[in-house]
mmCIF file with all atom_site columns, C-alpha atoms in Angstrom:
data_model
loop_
_atom_site.group_PDB
_atom_site.id
_atom_site.type_symbol
_atom_site.label_atom_id
_atom_site.label_alt_id
_atom_site.label_comp_id
_atom_site.label_asym_id
_atom_site.label_entity_id
_atom_site.label_seq_id
_atom_site.pdbx_PDB_ins_code
_atom_site.Cartn_x
_atom_site.Cartn_y
_atom_site.Cartn_z
_atom_site.occupancy
_atom_site.B_iso_or_equiv
_atom_site.pdbx_formal_charge
_atom_site.auth_seq_id
_atom_site.auth_comp_id
_atom_site.auth_asym_id
_atom_site.auth_atom_id
_atom_site.pdbx_PDB_model_num
ATOM 1  C CA . UNK A 1 1  ? 4.169  -7.647  12.450  1.00 0.00 ? 30  UNK A CA 1
ATOM 2  C CA . UNK A 1 2  ? 3.754  -8.347  8.478   1.00 0.00 ? 31  UNK A CA 1
ATOM 3  C CA . UNK A 1 3  ? 7.226  -8.457  8.256   1.00 0.00 ? 32  UNK A CA 1
ATOM 4  C CA . UNK A 1 4  ? 8.090  -9.829  11.207  1.00 0.00 ? 33  UNK A CA 1
ATOM 5  C CA . UNK A 1 5  ? 6.079  -13.442 10.098  1.00 0.00 ? 34  UNK A CA 1
ATOM 6  C CA . UNK A 1 6  ? 7.800  -13.123 6.577   1.00 0.00 ? 35  UNK A CA 1
ATOM 7  C CA . UNK A 1 7  ? 4.860  -11.196 4.644   1.00 0.00 ? 36  UNK A CA 1
ATOM 8  C CA . UNK A 1 8  ? 5.874  -7.992  3.168   1.00 0.00 ? 37  UNK A CA 1
ATOM 9  C CA . UNK A 1 9  ? 3.555  -5.127  4.505   1.00 0.00 ? 38  UNK A CA 1
ATOM 10 C CA . UNK A 1 10 ? 1.394  -3.024  1.674   1.00 0.00 ? 39  UNK A CA 1
ATOM 11 C CA . UNK A 1 11 ? 1.467  0.534   2.562   1.00 0.00 ? 40  UNK A CA 1
ATOM 12 C CA . UNK A 1 12 ? -0.329 3.986   0.838   1.00 0.00 ? 41  UNK A CA 1
ATOM 13 C CA . UNK A 1 13 ? 2.542  6.009   -0.594  1.00 0.00 ? 42  UNK A CA 1
ATOM 14 C CA . UNK A 1 14 ? 2.718  8.673   2.034   1.00 0.00 ? 43  UNK A CA 1
ATOM 15 C CA . UNK A 1 15 ? 6.111  11.064  3.574   1.00 0.00 ? 44  UNK A CA 1
ATOM 16 C CA . UNK A 1 16 ? 4.573  9.480   7.178   1.00 0.00 ? 45  UNK A CA 1
ATOM 17 C CA . UNK A 1 17 ? 5.001  5.535   5.969   1.00 0.00 ? 46  UNK A CA 1
ATOM 18 C CA . UNK A 1 18 ? 8.121  6.416   4.042   1.00 0.00 ? 47  UNK A CA 1
ATOM 19 C CA . UNK A 1 19 ? 9.899  7.882   6.972   1.00 0.00 ? 48  UNK A CA 1
ATOM 20 C CA . UNK A 1 20 ? 9.261  4.727   9.174   1.00 0.00 ? 49  UNK A CA 1
ATOM 21 C CA . UNK A 1 21 ? 9.124  2.376   6.534   1.00 0.00 ? 50  UNK A CA 1
ATOM 22 C CA . UNK A 1 22 ? 11.278 3.437   4.113   1.00 0.00 ? 51  UNK A CA 1
ATOM 23 C CA . UNK A 1 23 ? 11.785 -0.061  1.772   1.00 0.00 ? 52  UNK A CA 1
ATOM 24 C CA . UNK A 1 24 ? 10.279 -2.617  3.810   1.00 0.00 ? 53  UNK A CA 1
ATOM 25 C CA . UNK A 1 25 ? 7.111  -2.394  2.820   1.00 0.00 ? 54  UNK A CA 1
ATOM 26 C CA . UNK A 1 26 ? 5.490  -2.024  -1.151  1.00 0.00 ? 55  UNK A CA 1
ATOM 27 C CA . UNK A 1 27 ? 3.933  1.214   -2.049  1.00 0.00 ? 56  UNK A CA 1
ATOM 28 C CA . UNK A 1 28 ? 0.288  1.858   -3.456  1.00 0.00 ? 57  UNK A CA 1
ATOM 29 C CA . UNK A 1 29 ? -0.581 5.405   -4.566  1.00 0.00 ? 58  UNK A CA 1
ATOM 30 C CA . UNK A 1 30 ? -3.023 6.878   -2.775  1.00 0.00 ? 59  UNK A CA 1
ATOM 31 C CA . UNK A 1 31 ? -5.229 8.076   -5.318  1.00 0.00 ? 60  UNK A CA 1
ATOM 32 C CA . UNK A 1 32 ? -8.558 6.976   -7.385  1.00 0.00 ? 61  UNK A CA 1
ATOM 33 C CA . UNK A 1 33 ? -9.716 3.466   -6.822  1.00 0.00 ? 62  UNK A CA 1
ATOM 34 C CA . UNK A 1 34 ? -8.126 3.180   -10.018 1.00 0.00 ? 63  UNK A CA 1
ATOM 35 C CA . UNK A 1 35 ? -4.636 3.961   -9.264  1.00 0.00 ? 64  UNK A CA 1
ATOM 36 C CA . UNK A 1 36 ? -4.622 2.328   -6.214  1.00 0.00 ? 65  UNK A CA 1
ATOM 37 C CA . UNK A 1 37 ? -6.037 -1.256  -7.918  1.00 0.00 ? 66  UNK A CA 1
ATOM 38 C CA . UNK A 1 38 ? -3.194 -0.412  -11.067 1.00 0.00 ? 67  UNK A CA 1
ATOM 39 C CA . UNK A 1 39 ? -0.452 -0.258  -8.356  1.00 0.00 ? 68  UNK A CA 1
ATOM 40 C CA . UNK A 1 40 ? -2.410 -3.144  -6.498  1.00 0.00 ? 69  UNK A CA 1
ATOM 41 C CA . UNK A 1 41 ? -2.214 -5.545  -9.359  1.00 0.00 ? 70  UNK A CA 1
ATOM 42 C CA . UNK A 1 42 ? 1.385  -4.764  -10.523 1.00 0.00 ? 71  UNK A CA 1
ATOM 43 C CA . UNK A 1 43 ? 2.386  -5.717  -6.687  1.00 0.00 ? 72  UNK A CA 1
ATOM 44 C CA . UNK A 1 44 ? 0.131  -9.013  -6.769  1.00 0.00 ? 73  UNK A CA 1
ATOM 45 C CA . UNK A 1 45 ? 1.307  -10.054 -10.898 1.00 0.00 ? 74  UNK A CA 1
ATOM 46 C CA . UNK A 1 46 ? 5.169  -9.116  -10.026 1.00 0.00 ? 75  UNK A CA 1
ATOM 47 C CA . UNK A 1 47 ? 7.356  -11.789 -8.275  1.00 0.00 ? 76  UNK A CA 1
ATOM 48 C CA . UNK A 1 48 ? 7.291  -11.859 -4.224  1.00 0.00 ? 77  UNK A CA 1
ATOM 49 C CA . UNK A 1 49 ? 9.947  -9.840  -2.796  1.00 0.00 ? 78  UNK A CA 1
ATOM 50 C CA . UNK A 1 50 ? 10.990 -12.385 -0.482  1.00 0.00 ? 79  UNK A CA 1
ATOM 51 C CA . UNK A 1 51 ? 11.969 -10.676 3.726   1.00 0.00 ? 80  UNK A CA 1
ATOM 52 C CA . UNK A 1 52 ? 14.938 -11.410 4.643   1.00 0.00 ? 81  UNK A CA 1
ATOM 53 C CA . UNK A 1 53 ? 16.170 -11.923 8.206   1.00 0.00 ? 82  UNK A CA 1
ATOM 54 C CA . UNK A 1 54 ? 18.346 -8.905  8.131   1.00 0.00 ? 83  UNK A CA 1
ATOM 55 C CA . UNK A 1 55 ? 15.125 -6.709  7.176   1.00 0.00 ? 84  UNK A CA 1
ATOM 56 C CA . UNK A 1 56 ? 13.342 -8.508  9.946   1.00 0.00 ? 85  UNK A CA 1
ATOM 57 C CA . UNK A 1 57 ? 15.851 -7.992  12.737  1.00 0.00 ? 86  UNK A CA 1
ATOM 58 C CA . UNK A 1 58 ? 15.695 -3.812  11.657  1.00 0.00 ? 87  UNK A CA 1
ATOM 59 C CA . UNK A 1 59 ? 12.392 -4.425  11.948  1.00 0.00 ? 88  UNK A CA 1
ATOM 60 C CA . UNK A 1 60 ? 12.567 -5.728  15.747  1.00 0.00 ? 89  UNK A CA 1
ATOM 61 C CA . UNK A 1 61 ? 15.510 -3.515  16.894  1.00 0.00 ? 90  UNK A CA 1
ATOM 62 C CA . UNK A 1 62 ? 13.402 -0.509  15.930  1.00 0.00 ? 91  UNK A CA 1
ATOM 63 C CA . UNK A 1 63 ? 9.735  -0.942  16.334  1.00 0.00 ? 92  UNK A CA 1
ATOM 64 C CA . UNK A 1 64 ? 10.110 -3.444  19.081  1.00 0.00 ? 93  UNK A CA 1
ATOM 65 C CA . UNK A 1 65 ? 7.834  -2.806  21.947  1.00 0.00 ? 94  UNK A CA 1
ATOM 66 C CA . UNK A 1 66 ? 10.312 -3.123  24.598  1.00 0.00 ? 95  UNK A CA 1
ATOM 67 C CA . UNK A 1 67 ? 12.322 -0.383  22.743  1.00 0.00 ? 96  UNK A CA 1
ATOM 68 C CA . UNK A 1 68 ? 9.163  1.773   21.959  1.00 0.00 ? 97  UNK A CA 1
ATOM 69 C CA . UNK A 1 69 ? 7.608  1.093   25.388  1.00 0.00 ? 98  UNK A CA 1
ATOM 70 C CA . UNK A 1 70 ? 11.185 2.966   26.850  1.00 0.00 ? 99  UNK A CA 1
ATOM 71 C CA . UNK A 1 71 ? 12.098 5.552   24.236  1.00 0.00 ? 100 UNK A CA 1
ATOM 72 C CA . UNK A 1 72 ? 8.561  7.053   25.492  1.00 0.00 ? 101 UNK A CA 1
ATOM 73 C CA . UNK A 1 73 ? 8.399  7.144   28.794  1.00 0.00 ? 102 UNK A CA 1
ATOM 74 C CA . UNK A 1 74 ? 11.942 8.313   28.780  1.00 0.00 ? 103 UNK A CA 1
ATOM 75 C CA . UNK A 1 75 ? 11.074 11.299  26.874  1.00 0.00 ? 104 UNK A CA 1
ATOM 76 C CA . UNK A 1 76 ? 7.555  11.845  28.974  1.00 0.00 ? 105 UNK A CA 1
ATOM 77 C CA . UNK A 1 77 ? 10.184 11.227  31.546  1.00 0.00 ? 106 UNK A CA 1
ATOM 78 C CA . UNK A 1 78 ? 12.310 14.119  31.136  1.00 0.00 ? 107 UNK A CA 1
ATOM 79 C CA . UNK A 1 79 ? 10.125 16.411  30.113  1.00 0.00 ? 108 UNK A CA 1
ATOM 80 C CA . UNK A 1 80 ? 8.151  15.975  33.381  1.00 0.00 ? 109 UNK A CA 1
ATOM 81 C CA . UNK A 1 81 ? 11.317 17.008  34.980  1.00 0.00 ? 110 UNK A CA 1
ATOM 82 C CA . UNK A 1 82 ? 11.271 19.643  32.986  1.00 0.00 ? 111 UNK A CA 1
ATOM 83 C CA . UNK A 1 83 ? 7.845  20.907  33.565  1.00 0.00 ? 112 UNK A CA 1
ATOM 84 C CA . UNK A 1 84 ? 8.081  20.417  37.319  1.00 0.00 ? 113 UNK A CA 1
ATOM 85 C CA . UNK A 1 85 ? 11.499 22.873  37.214  1.00 0.00 ? 114 UNK A CA 1
ATOM 86 C CA . UNK A 1 86 ? 9.297  25.772  34.968  1.00 0.00 ? 115 UNK A CA 1
#
């Protein structure tokens, strides 16, 4: 949602977030208070990395509810059919 509004999100630097968001977001260490604060200060004191129209389109194409819901229900129905055959 942030990217679609033109704001670059900040996430903890975990494999899950890296997998889903790649270079779209800014990352901070999920460490001590001092480590996280240091990363946040670095983000807030450096120049803003503007969100591009291309990035917004990428997010819309990957995460729109229409696409996510359709994939979920298609997978569910395919799996359900397999269970029915068992």
